[in-house]
């Protein structure tokens, strides 16, 4: 199955970076709308669910608050408590809301696609030491939490007398300091285990399991071309909100932008279709 | 060819007069498995650590260690692999594949070589199915196999294992030892291993060295060594011998000493066939007290969408019981303990306690019950929090010190105690609350035979004081020797329970080695002592 997440981390990372940059810096309402549509589609295709309501609330809050606080613009819609509410401010509010929501949703998708291994692969070659530390932290944090839960459970059972808030806080503090002692104790053994496996001898390399394929090169080229394109032709797409909003005009660049933003969803959906077809012939 | 030689090795830790190692002479042949055994504190771990210079402890060292037949050439770090006791604390990274690659990254190998070596190692040791998992999701047994694989990926010539299976359940332990044996037989890796659970390790060792007080007492083939131990009546080591050898000695056997169940059966058949059919009656039911706890049709799960871990479980616990609940890893033993003391609630069924019943639970990692920096402070604090006055507290601690043999340990940090000591101290702390029911979660994990005997004596003591003890364990031998009632937990329910003799007499696989040796000849013999008794000794 062709999947967007199967690309080399560098390719998917570059895609997200370019999509986010264009969304944040273009200031064009059509681009923001296209980016939001692309992000929502990809969000759905990835099967993500959580947080969608929060994003809508953020969108509504931003879209409403701009006209309430900004009174620029020439087209007055009505007066509220003696303040003018203008069409331009409403449009700008909607643009801001869409932009912020799109950025948040791209980030959710990023989190799903760029797993911790991929992140480490990206930064391991640049900063091998930092990458190892991140990997160790990712191992230690879950064990620290589960150990803390267990110790709290043990100690709340041991001292049934401590019902008052101060006693409880004291106990939490004692358990926490004990956890730190335990993890330091573990660190000594872990450093033994690292030295026993030659850590600190000679130059360390950072291994990642990801292979670089021709399709990754194509994906990277597409992202780079898109950034260059936006850099040179972005000016033509400039959109003014104040004092009067520009009329919406068709621009060929919008088609390219739309194609770019739905590219990951298309790749996944195409993979799905191909899989169904192949599966039907097995 | 000699791959490792030790000549008159002496070692003392700084600020300690006693020599930890006192003149060790040892020669290890290439490709053999050497088992180093001995009681705790005999210097096994010190010796093993001195052989790997990156882990060598600080102290005064005399004597000579020769590696690869050349005293001058220092061994490369990658030529000697070392696996330690605790499976959890050796893991460095968050993903299985990354852990496998860790040593290879340190070697600075290129990407394709690392890919090949991790792949090879994973398929050799059966890691492939969890290759992409997070290390925090693995069981202790899997983690230890991963530690072994990650060390073996360096392709060391010598593998040092420091009590590698003491923290594992019997099935995981056997799997680990099988993996070691395959590495030895198929790759020719030389293995030096310390262990005190000898039942399984004896079978795979080519030679055994017995250590005592920093010296090597004897070295030889497993059979020779067992015969020596029997001849010298070394009590400490005798308890760790395989059941077949113990029965052999207790029945005054002569000649070739049997080491496994098959040989043990042959020995008994040959010598005692005239006594076939002898049986022990199951112990007349000890005075069963009144019903303290009644569990009825419990169902429990941790998450709404997970599977039931306890399914329609019913169990009665009587006052004065020493109940052992047996079962493999992950069948819900620890969960059951928490249900018994109502720390968690079932979503179906009921838990009924006799009025005013108090509980104490000893967790699997016993050191978790301590919060203070020294044992005495911790005990004092617990006394005060339980409403004892200053003087009462001191008397109480004095009393506990006697019973739990804590002399000399009170000023130590709880994390500096050995496995058995930690357990005794933790039990002492729990006793301050004077619970009616003591719940023990896997108390024999990492404890040597002497420690187990001591634990059993303490449990007896508690019962004498009127307490009820419930233990969950996978240690069949412990349950058979010391419990008053056994129950087997499988797939979330209690599938059988009874007094140990009838309980184990009725099982054919899930039973003690002594029972498997005497099955068909004698009835209901579950310990070596039972067998010896039926043989007329």
Short mmCIF file of C-alpha atoms in Angstrom, two decimals, chain A residues 23 27 33 76 95 109 113 124 131 134 151 153-154 165 187 197 206 245 256 274:
data_model
loop_
_atom_site.label_atom_id
_atom_site.label_comp_id
_atom_site.label_asym_id
_atom_site.label_seq_id
_atom_site.Cartn_x
_atom_site.Cartn_y
_atom_site.Cartn_z
CA UNK A 23 -0.20 28.50 5.58
CA UNK A 27 -1.93 35.95 4.35
CA UNK A 33 -9.10 27.88 3.13
CA UNK A 76 -19.98 48.97 8.21
CA UNK A 95 -9.08 34.20 7.68
CA UNK A 109 -1.22 15.05 11.33
CA UNK A 113 3.09 10.63 10.75
CA UNK A 124 20.33 11.70 14.89
CA UNK A 131 19.09 12.08 19.73
CA UNK A 134 15.76 11.97 23.67
CA UNK A 151 4.33 3.81 44.90
CA UNK A 153 -0.89 3.31 45.73
CA UNK A 154 1.37 1.42 48.16
CA UNK A 165 -4.59 17.73 52.55
CA UNK A 187 20.94 5.34 36.22
CA UNK A 197 28.39 -2.16 25.32
CA UNK A 206 23.37 7.03 14.65
CA UNK A 245 -11.06 43.65 1.13
CA UNK A 256 -1.42 24.31 -7.68
CA UNK A 274 -5.09 0.15 -5.39
#
